Amino acid sequence: MTKNERRTFLLDFEKPLWELEARINQIRELAEENNVDVSEQIAQLESRADNLRQEIFSTLNPSQRLQLARHPRRPSTLDYIQSIADEWFELHGDRGGYDDPALVGGVARLGGRPVVIMGHQKGRDTKDNVARNFGMAAPGGYRKGLRLMEHANQFGMPIITFIDTPGAWAGVEAEKLGQGEAIAYNLRQMFRFDVPIICTVIGEGGSGGALGIGVGDRLLMLEHAVYTVATPEACAAILWKDAKKSPQAAVALKITSGDLKELGIVDEVVVEPSGGAHAKPLETASHLKQTLLRNLEELFTMSGQQRKELRYQKFRKIGVFLDK
């Protein structure tokens, strides 16, 4: 990414860090042009930048984490697949006449083991986002996903899903094509599969659109991802009739990885490099791959029946609360 491109996609809380890094680069360039040794000063400024980066990204509020989860340069499903898979062959179509570009999937090798990987796919720019419906899958997308999962179960391949959607497509046409039925059928069938299933929230996990490929033995979540029953904007519009109160809704909804880990919904948080996944995508992918391989090894020590029971008990516990 060029300097100008990075500046275009800067979030408000990233600007002080960007300005400091730009200053460091400017000093370095001037020193090289004039053949001056400023290595000590550069080291001091880089240390300040590291401290500032750590300070910013360790104190993010839920609204800021939501901004990071929606960052246009945040790695997508296809980015992670290309980074972590030894081989990858995309499969298309729901066998009903439709191939939804908002949900991609196929067969791959992960650590030498055959797997089926799928996930929501957002676009990189406006044109691509429109083509992929901003990662909001239609009924045909969930039916394509189910077809791939059935293939995985038949041939004993683990299922890896990546969740990154504001929600399922809510258009009238989606309802005509059976959006609710497609998601509900996926939920039921995923509880029945014998093979290991690992689901990872890599960006924005929203509503039933996320759940449609989100039933697994393990639910992982990247540190700056979010997972919620409804977007904070929708929640604020419903509760307070004012979408501008979305920051307040984001806090109340407990959308962050830390909150969801504490509530027992997320099994493990995958730590992102300082600066977020969009700043160091390859390092993030490496952390994710290691975590997936470790969890797969643990799940393969169980029988299919044990994994199904684990899945069942995991989701039975969600929503339990104590009334004080």
Coordinates of C-alpha atoms in Angstrom, one line a residue:
M1 CA 0.0 0.0 0.0
T2 CA 1.4 3.4 -1.0
K3 CA 1.7 6.3 1.5
N4 CA -1.3 8.2 0.0
E5 CA -3.5 5.0 -0.1
R6 CA -2.7 4.3 3.6
R7 CA -3.6 7.9 4.5
T8 CA -6.9 7.6 2.6
F9 CA -7.9 4.6 4.8
L10 CA -6.7 6.0 8.1
L11 CA -9.1 5.8 11.1
D12 CA -9.3 8.8 13.4
F13 CA -7.5 7.2 16.3
E14 CA -4.6 6.0 13.9
K15 CA -3.8 9.6 12.8
P16 CA -1.3 10.5 15.6
L17 CA 0.6 7.3 14.9
W18 CA 0.6 7.9 11.2
E19 CA 1.9 11.4 11.6
L20 CA 4.8 10.2 13.9
E21 CA 5.7 7.4 11.4
A22 CA 5.6 10.0 8.5
R23 CA 7.9 12.2 10.5
I24 CA 10.4 9.3 11.1
N25 CA 10.4 8.5 7.4
Q26 CA 10.9 12.2 6.5
I27 CA 13.9 12.5 8.9
R28 CA 15.4 9.2 7.5
E29 CA 15.1 10.4 3.9
L30 CA 16.7 13.8 4.7
A31 CA 19.5 12.1 6.6
E32 CA 20.3 9.8 3.6
E33 CA 20.2 12.8 1.2
N34 CA 22.6 14.8 3.3
N35 CA 24.7 11.8 4.5
V36 CA 24.0 12.5 8.2
D37 CA 23.9 9.9 10.9
V38 CA 20.7 10.2 12.9
S39 CA 20.3 6.6 13.9
E40 CA 20.1 7.4 17.6
Q41 CA 17.3 10.0 17.0
I42 CA 15.5 7.5 14.7
A43 CA 15.7 4.8 17.3
Q44 CA 14.2 7.1 19.9
L45 CA 11.3 8.1 17.6
E46 CA 10.7 4.5 16.7
S47 CA 10.5 3.6 20.3
R48 CA 8.0 6.4 20.8
A49 CA 6.0 5.0 17.9
D50 CA 6.0 1.5 19.3
N51 CA 4.8 2.8 22.7
L52 CA 2.1 5.0 21.0
R53 CA 0.9 2.1 18.9
Q54 CA 0.7 -0.2 21.9
E55 CA -1.2 2.5 23.9
I56 CA -3.7 3.2 21.1
F57 CA -4.5 -0.4 20.3
S58 CA -4.7 -1.7 23.9
T59 CA -7.3 0.9 24.9
L60 CA -9.8 0.7 22.0
N61 CA -13.4 1.1 22.9
P62 CA -16.1 -1.1 21.2
S63 CA -16.9 1.5 18.6
Q64 CA -13.3 1.7 17.6
R65 CA -13.0 -2.0 17.4
L66 CA -16.0 -2.0 15.1
Q67 CA -14.2 0.5 12.9
L68 CA -11.2 -1.9 12.7
A69 CA -13.4 -4.9 12.0
R70 CA -14.9 -2.9 9.0
H71 CA -11.5 -1.5 7.9
P72 CA -11.4 -1.7 4.0
R73 CA -7.9 -3.1 4.2
R74 CA -8.6 -5.7 6.8
P75 CA -7.7 -9.2 5.4
S76 CA -10.7 -11.1 3.9
T77 CA -11.5 -14.8 3.7
L78 CA -9.7 -15.2 0.4
D79 CA -6.6 -13.3 1.8
Y80 CA -6.4 -15.7 4.7
I81 CA -6.9 -18.8 2.5
Q82 CA -4.1 -17.8 0.2
S83 CA -1.8 -17.2 3.1
I84 CA -2.5 -20.3 5.2
A85 CA -3.4 -23.0 2.7
D86 CA -0.8 -25.2 1.1
E87 CA -3.2 -25.8 -1.8
W88 CA -6.6 -24.3 -2.6
F89 CA -9.3 -25.1 -5.2
E90 CA -12.4 -23.0 -5.1
L91 CA -15.7 -24.7 -5.7
H92 CA -18.8 -22.9 -7.1
G93 CA -22.6 -23.2 -7.1
D94 CA -25.4 -24.4 -4.9
R95 CA -26.5 -27.0 -7.5
G96 CA -29.7 -25.0 -7.7
G97 CA -28.6 -22.6 -10.4
Y98 CA -26.9 -19.9 -8.3
D99 CA -23.3 -19.1 -7.3
D100 CA -23.2 -16.5 -4.6
P101 CA -20.0 -14.4 -4.7
A102 CA -20.6 -13.2 -1.1
L103 CA -19.8 -16.7 0.3
V104 CA -16.7 -18.5 -1.1
G105 CA -15.4 -22.0 -0.4
G106 CA -13.5 -24.9 -1.6
V107 CA -11.1 -27.7 -0.8
A108 CA -7.6 -27.0 0.5
R109 CA -4.7 -28.5 2.5
L110 CA -3.9 -27.0 5.9
G111 CA -0.7 -28.2 7.4
G112 CA -0.8 -31.1 4.9
R113 CA -4.3 -32.2 5.9
P114 CA -7.2 -32.0 3.5
V115 CA -9.9 -29.5 4.7
V116 CA -12.9 -27.6 3.4
I117 CA -12.6 -23.9 3.9
M118 CA -15.4 -21.3 3.4
G119 CA -16.3 -17.9 4.5
H120 CA -18.0 -14.6 3.7
Q121 CA -16.2 -12.4 1.2
K122 CA -16.4 -8.6 1.2
G123 CA -15.0 -6.5 -1.7
R124 CA -11.8 -4.4 -1.8
D125 CA -13.5 -1.3 -3.4
T126 CA -17.0 -0.1 -4.1
K127 CA -17.3 -2.0 -7.4
D128 CA -16.1 -5.3 -5.8
N129 CA -18.3 -4.7 -2.8
V130 CA -21.4 -4.3 -4.9
A131 CA -20.5 -7.5 -6.9
R132 CA -20.1 -9.4 -3.6
N133 CA -23.1 -7.6 -1.9
F134 CA -20.8 -6.3 0.8
G135 CA -20.3 -9.9 2.1
M136 CA -24.0 -10.4 2.8
A137 CA -24.8 -13.9 1.5
A138 CA -28.1 -14.8 -0.2
P139 CA -29.9 -18.1 0.4
G140 CA -28.0 -19.6 -2.5
G141 CA -24.8 -18.8 -0.7
Y142 CA -25.8 -20.7 2.5
R143 CA -26.9 -23.6 0.3
K144 CA -23.6 -23.6 -1.4
G145 CA -21.9 -23.6 2.0
L146 CA -24.0 -26.5 3.1
R147 CA -23.2 -28.5 -0.1
L148 CA -19.4 -28.0 0.6
M149 CA -19.9 -29.0 4.3
E150 CA -21.7 -32.2 3.3
H151 CA -18.9 -32.9 0.9
A152 CA -16.4 -32.5 3.8
N153 CA -18.4 -34.7 6.1
Q154 CA -18.7 -37.4 3.5
F155 CA -15.0 -37.6 2.9
G156 CA -13.9 -37.0 6.5
M157 CA -12.4 -33.5 6.0
P158 CA -12.5 -30.9 8.8
I159 CA -14.6 -27.8 8.1
I160 CA -13.0 -24.4 8.6
T161 CA -15.3 -21.3 8.3
F162 CA -14.4 -17.6 8.3
I163 CA -17.1 -15.2 9.5
D164 CA -17.1 -11.7 8.1
T165 CA -20.5 -10.2 7.4
P166 CA -22.8 -7.4 8.7
G167 CA -25.6 -9.9 8.3
A168 CA -27.4 -12.0 5.7
W169 CA -28.9 -10.3 2.7
A170 CA -32.2 -8.7 3.9
G171 CA -33.7 -8.0 0.5
V172 CA -37.2 -9.0 -0.5
E173 CA -35.8 -11.4 -3.1
A174 CA -33.8 -13.1 -0.4
E175 CA -37.0 -13.7 1.6
K176 CA -38.7 -15.0 -1.5
L177 CA -35.9 -17.5 -2.0
G178 CA -36.1 -18.7 1.6
Q179 CA -33.3 -16.9 3.5
G180 CA -34.6 -17.9 7.0
E181 CA -35.0 -21.6 5.9
A182 CA -31.5 -21.7 4.4
I183 CA -29.9 -20.4 7.5
A184 CA -32.0 -22.6 9.9
Y185 CA -31.2 -25.7 7.8
N186 CA -27.5 -25.0 8.0
L187 CA -27.7 -24.6 11.8
R188 CA -29.4 -28.0 12.1
Q189 CA -27.1 -29.8 9.8
M190 CA -23.9 -28.4 11.3
F191 CA -24.9 -29.9 14.6
R192 CA -25.1 -33.3 12.9
F193 CA -21.7 -33.5 11.1
D194 CA -19.1 -35.9 12.4
V195 CA -16.0 -34.1 11.3
P196 CA -14.3 -31.3 13.3
I197 CA -15.6 -27.8 12.7
I198 CA -13.7 -24.6 13.6
C199 CA -15.4 -21.3 13.1
T200 CA -13.4 -18.0 13.2
V201 CA -14.7 -14.5 13.3
I202 CA -12.2 -12.6 11.2
G203 CA -13.9 -9.2 10.9
E204 CA -17.6 -8.4 11.5
G205 CA -19.8 -11.2 12.6
G206 CA -23.4 -10.1 12.4
S207 CA -26.8 -11.7 13.1
G208 CA -28.0 -14.9 11.5
G209 CA -25.8 -14.2 8.5
A210 CA -22.8 -15.1 10.8
L211 CA -24.6 -18.1 12.4
G212 CA -25.3 -19.6 9.0
I213 CA -21.7 -20.9 9.0
G214 CA -21.0 -20.4 12.7
V215 CA -21.9 -23.7 14.4
G216 CA -18.7 -25.4 15.4
D217 CA -16.7 -27.4 18.0
R218 CA -14.6 -24.3 18.5
L219 CA -15.3 -20.6 17.9
L220 CA -12.2 -18.5 17.5
M221 CA -12.2 -14.7 17.1
L222 CA -9.5 -12.3 16.0
E223 CA -8.7 -9.8 18.7
H224 CA -10.2 -6.8 16.9
A225 CA -13.1 -8.6 15.3
V226 CA -16.7 -8.1 16.5
Y227 CA -19.6 -10.6 16.9
T228 CA -23.1 -9.4 17.6
V229 CA -26.8 -10.2 17.3
A230 CA -27.3 -7.0 15.4
T231 CA -25.2 -4.1 14.2
P232 CA -24.9 -1.3 16.8
E233 CA -26.5 1.1 14.3
A234 CA -29.5 -1.2 14.0
C235 CA -29.7 -1.8 17.8
A236 CA -29.6 2.0 18.4
A237 CA -32.3 2.6 15.8
I238 CA -34.5 0.0 17.4
L239 CA -34.0 0.9 21.1
W240 CA -33.6 4.7 20.9
K241 CA -34.9 5.5 17.4
D242 CA -31.5 7.1 16.8
A243 CA -28.7 5.4 14.9
K244 CA -26.3 8.1 16.2
K245 CA -26.4 6.3 19.6
S246 CA -24.5 3.3 18.1
P247 CA -21.4 3.9 20.3
Q248 CA -23.7 3.4 23.4
A249 CA -25.3 0.3 21.8
A250 CA -21.8 -1.1 21.0
V251 CA -20.9 -1.1 24.7
A252 CA -24.2 -2.6 25.7
L253 CA -24.1 -5.4 23.1
K254 CA -20.8 -6.8 24.4
I255 CA -19.4 -7.1 20.8
T256 CA -15.7 -7.3 21.5
S257 CA -13.5 -10.5 21.7
G258 CA -12.7 -9.9 25.3
D259 CA -16.3 -9.5 26.4
L260 CA -17.4 -12.6 24.4
K261 CA -14.5 -14.7 25.8
E262 CA -15.5 -13.7 29.3
L263 CA -19.2 -14.6 28.5
G264 CA -18.1 -18.1 27.3
I265 CA -19.3 -17.6 23.8
V266 CA -15.8 -17.4 22.2
D267 CA -13.4 -20.3 23.0
E268 CA -10.2 -18.5 22.1
V269 CA -9.0 -15.0 21.0
V270 CA -6.4 -14.9 18.3
V271 CA -4.1 -12.0 19.2
E272 CA -3.5 -9.5 16.4
P273 CA -0.1 -7.8 15.8
S274 CA 0.1 -4.3 17.3
G275 CA -1.6 -2.0 14.7
G276 CA -4.2 -4.5 13.8
A277 CA -4.6 -7.2 11.1
H278 CA -4.7 -4.6 8.3
A279 CA -1.3 -3.3 9.3
K280 CA 0.4 -6.7 9.4
P281 CA -1.7 -9.2 7.4
L282 CA 0.9 -11.9 6.9
E283 CA 1.8 -12.0 10.6
T284 CA -1.9 -12.2 11.5
A285 CA -2.4 -15.1 9.1
S286 CA 0.6 -16.9 10.6
H287 CA -1.0 -16.6 14.1
L288 CA -4.3 -17.7 12.8
K289 CA -2.8 -20.8 11.0
Q290 CA -1.0 -21.9 14.2
T291 CA -4.1 -21.6 16.2
L292 CA -6.2 -23.5 13.7
L293 CA -3.7 -26.3 13.5
R294 CA -3.4 -26.6 17.3
N295 CA -7.2 -26.7 17.7
L296 CA -7.6 -29.3 14.9
E297 CA -5.1 -31.6 16.6
E298 CA -7.0 -31.4 19.8
L299 CA -10.3 -32.1 18.1
F300 CA -8.9 -35.1 16.2
T301 CA -8.3 -36.8 19.6
M302 CA -12.1 -37.0 20.0
S303 CA -14.6 -39.3 18.3
G304 CA -17.3 -37.9 16.1
Q305 CA -19.9 -38.5 18.8
Q306 CA -17.8 -36.6 21.3
R307 CA -17.4 -33.7 19.0
K308 CA -21.2 -33.5 18.4
E309 CA -21.8 -33.6 22.1
L310 CA -19.2 -30.9 22.7
R311 CA -21.0 -28.8 20.0
Y312 CA -24.4 -29.4 21.6
Q313 CA -23.3 -28.5 25.1
K314 CA -21.4 -25.4 23.9
F315 CA -24.5 -23.8 22.3
R316 CA -26.8 -25.0 25.2
K317 CA -24.7 -22.9 27.6
I318 CA -25.0 -19.7 25.5
G319 CA -27.5 -17.3 27.1
V320 CA -27.3 -18.7 30.6
F321 CA -27.3 -16.0 33.2
L322 CA -27.6 -15.5 37.0
D323 CA -30.3 -13.2 38.4
K324 CA -28.9 -11.4 41.4

